[in-house]
């Protein structure tokens, strides 16, 4: 069974840095793209970034300045490094896996096949 598990969520002060991890199990990572999404209270799920095989990566422009996404295929893990965190970044952060034959990835929630349980990030002012 294909699963993704997020970790690394925490309570941090504004201006701090946090790195989240997403690990895929039950499948060959070469066949999957992985994506980061978040959902703040009262809002819908928002795309942040995604990675495909061969290190293809796409990040939504509003996050490019502070968020960095990377992928370690040997560990079947994707990372999201977030810097200069703001209270508006408070949300549940989700990882999702999308099975693909090409090296790209999609930021559409409807294209994802498997979702993690999410990890809570809280930024205090």
mmCIF file of C-alpha atoms in Angstrom:
data_model
loop_
_atom_site.group_PDB
_atom_site.id
_atom_site.type_symbol
_atom_site.label_atom_id
_atom_site.label_comp_id
_atom_site.label_asym_id
_atom_site.label_seq_id
_atom_site.Cartn_x
_atom_site.Cartn_y
_atom_site.Cartn_z
ATOM 1 C CA UNK A 1 0.000 0.000 0.000
ATOM 2 C CA UNK A 2 1.377 3.370 -1.022
ATOM 3 C CA UNK A 3 1.662 5.793 1.875
ATOM 4 C CA UNK A 4 3.250 9.158 2.557
ATOM 5 C CA UNK A 5 4.074 10.347 6.050
ATOM 6 C CA UNK A 6 4.901 13.914 6.982
ATOM 7 C CA UNK A 7 7.027 14.961 9.929
ATOM 8 C CA UNK A 8 8.734 18.023 11.309
ATOM 9 C CA UNK A 9 5.792 20.247 12.201
ATOM 10 C CA UNK A 10 6.336 22.367 15.282
ATOM 11 C CA UNK A 11 5.613 25.602 17.111
ATOM 12 C CA UNK A 12 8.112 28.264 16.059
ATOM 13 C CA UNK A 13 8.485 31.978 16.526
ATOM 14 C CA UNK A 14 8.025 34.403 13.678
ATOM 15 C CA UNK A 15 11.236 34.720 11.691
ATOM 16 C CA UNK A 16 12.255 31.160 12.459
ATOM 17 C CA UNK A 17 13.141 28.278 10.172
ATOM 18 C CA UNK A 18 11.577 24.832 9.942
ATOM 19 C CA UNK A 19 12.138 21.836 7.689
ATOM 20 C CA UNK A 20 9.377 19.337 6.994
ATOM 21 C CA UNK A 21 9.911 15.821 5.654
ATOM 22 C CA UNK A 22 7.686 13.569 3.585
ATOM 23 C CA UNK A 23 8.585 9.913 3.169
ATOM 24 C CA UNK A 24 7.028 7.555 0.645
ATOM 25 C CA UNK A 25 6.566 3.873 1.443
ATOM 26 C CA UNK A 26 5.117 0.931 -0.430
ATOM 27 C CA UNK A 27 6.244 2.067 -3.866
ATOM 28 C CA UNK A 28 9.191 2.963 -6.041
ATOM 29 C CA UNK A 29 9.748 6.713 -5.820
ATOM 30 C CA UNK A 30 10.777 6.799 -9.495
ATOM 31 C CA UNK A 31 7.126 6.241 -10.355
ATOM 32 C CA UNK A 32 5.787 9.080 -8.215
ATOM 33 C CA UNK A 33 5.781 12.824 -7.990
ATOM 34 C CA UNK A 34 5.476 14.289 -4.498
ATOM 35 C CA UNK A 35 3.837 17.560 -3.554
ATOM 36 C CA UNK A 36 3.452 19.906 -0.585
ATOM 37 C CA UNK A 37 0.150 21.568 0.216
ATOM 38 C CA UNK A 38 -1.152 23.422 3.223
ATOM 39 C CA UNK A 39 -4.502 24.287 4.710
ATOM 40 C CA UNK A 40 -4.935 27.152 7.123
ATOM 41 C CA UNK A 41 -7.984 27.375 9.358
ATOM 42 C CA UNK A 42 -11.050 28.349 7.340
ATOM 43 C CA UNK A 43 -9.265 28.036 4.007
ATOM 44 C CA UNK A 44 -8.980 25.467 1.267
ATOM 45 C CA UNK A 45 -5.960 23.333 0.509
ATOM 46 C CA UNK A 46 -3.247 25.398 -1.176
ATOM 47 C CA UNK A 47 -0.455 24.117 -3.399
ATOM 48 C CA UNK A 48 3.104 24.988 -2.341
ATOM 49 C CA UNK A 49 5.525 22.912 -4.408
ATOM 50 C CA UNK A 50 6.133 19.545 -6.006
ATOM 51 C CA UNK A 51 8.970 17.396 -7.260
ATOM 52 C CA UNK A 52 9.120 14.781 -9.976
ATOM 53 C CA UNK A 53 11.774 12.227 -10.757
ATOM 54 C CA UNK A 54 15.080 13.461 -12.109
ATOM 55 C CA UNK A 55 14.855 16.362 -9.629
ATOM 56 C CA UNK A 56 12.188 18.273 -11.561
ATOM 57 C CA UNK A 57 10.725 20.838 -9.168
ATOM 58 C CA UNK A 58 7.986 23.439 -9.267
ATOM 59 C CA UNK A 59 7.118 26.003 -6.595
ATOM 60 C CA UNK A 60 4.199 28.395 -6.517
ATOM 61 C CA UNK A 61 5.654 31.911 -6.988
ATOM 62 C CA UNK A 62 4.359 33.299 -3.682
ATOM 63 C CA UNK A 63 6.481 30.732 -1.812
ATOM 64 C CA UNK A 64 9.676 30.877 -3.859
ATOM 65 C CA UNK A 65 11.393 33.539 -1.804
ATOM 66 C CA UNK A 66 11.120 31.732 1.557
ATOM 67 C CA UNK A 67 10.444 28.041 0.844
ATOM 68 C CA UNK A 68 12.840 25.515 -0.696
ATOM 69 C CA UNK A 69 11.834 22.041 -1.818
ATOM 70 C CA UNK A 70 14.244 19.176 -2.331
ATOM 71 C CA UNK A 71 14.093 15.425 -2.784
ATOM 72 C CA UNK A 72 16.392 12.580 -1.763
ATOM 73 C CA UNK A 73 15.539 9.566 -3.875
ATOM 74 C CA UNK A 74 17.804 7.262 -1.848
ATOM 75 C CA UNK A 75 15.692 7.990 1.226
ATOM 76 C CA UNK A 76 12.404 8.231 -0.699
ATOM 77 C CA UNK A 77 11.930 11.558 1.042
ATOM 78 C CA UNK A 78 11.018 15.096 0.031
ATOM 79 C CA UNK A 79 11.812 18.113 2.175
ATOM 80 C CA UNK A 80 10.311 21.561 2.575
ATOM 81 C CA UNK A 81 12.617 24.093 4.166
ATOM 82 C CA UNK A 82 10.748 27.180 5.300
ATOM 83 C CA UNK A 83 12.570 30.329 6.362
ATOM 84 C CA UNK A 84 11.482 33.659 7.833
ATOM 85 C CA UNK A 85 8.240 32.078 8.953
ATOM 86 C CA UNK A 86 5.234 34.324 9.534
ATOM 87 C CA UNK A 87 2.064 33.810 11.579
ATOM 88 C CA UNK A 88 0.192 33.522 8.254
ATOM 89 C CA UNK A 89 2.187 30.343 7.587
ATOM 90 C CA UNK A 90 0.320 28.645 10.426
ATOM 91 C CA UNK A 91 -1.438 25.673 8.842
ATOM 92 C CA UNK A 92 -1.551 21.929 8.504
ATOM 93 C CA UNK A 93 1.030 20.932 5.911
ATOM 94 C CA UNK A 94 0.244 17.926 3.760
ATOM 95 C CA UNK A 95 2.303 15.754 1.486
ATOM 96 C CA UNK A 96 0.747 14.013 -1.490
ATOM 97 C CA UNK A 97 1.941 11.427 -3.994
ATOM 98 C CA UNK A 98 0.948 11.269 -7.642
ATOM 99 C CA UNK A 99 1.784 8.309 -9.820
ATOM 100 C CA UNK A 100 3.310 9.464 -13.092
ATOM 101 C CA UNK A 101 5.142 8.016 -16.074
ATOM 102 C CA UNK A 102 6.808 11.330 -16.948
ATOM 103 C CA UNK A 103 9.347 13.277 -14.852
ATOM 104 C CA UNK A 104 7.012 16.178 -14.042
ATOM 105 C CA UNK A 105 4.554 16.960 -11.242
ATOM 106 C CA UNK A 106 1.186 18.603 -10.810
ATOM 107 C CA UNK A 107 0.045 21.114 -8.207
ATOM 108 C CA UNK A 108 -3.619 20.267 -8.572
ATOM 109 C CA UNK A 109 -5.056 18.554 -5.474
ATOM 110 C CA UNK A 110 -7.349 16.536 -7.713
ATOM 111 C CA UNK A 111 -4.363 14.948 -9.481
ATOM 112 C CA UNK A 112 -2.922 13.479 -6.290
ATOM 113 C CA UNK A 113 -3.445 9.794 -5.537
ATOM 114 C CA UNK A 114 -2.328 9.501 -1.935
ATOM 115 C CA UNK A 115 -2.351 12.009 0.913
ATOM 116 C CA UNK A 116 -0.569 12.036 4.237
ATOM 117 C CA UNK A 117 -2.219 12.842 7.542
ATOM 118 C CA UNK A 118 -0.587 16.259 7.701
ATOM 119 C CA UNK A 119 1.751 17.925 10.164
ATOM 120 C CA UNK A 120 0.882 21.049 12.131
ATOM 121 C CA UNK A 121 3.023 24.163 11.801
ATOM 122 C CA UNK A 122 2.238 27.005 14.175
ATOM 123 C CA UNK A 123 4.065 30.315 13.968
ATOM 124 C CA UNK A 124 3.758 32.624 16.950
ATOM 125 C CA UNK A 125 4.135 36.376 16.661
#
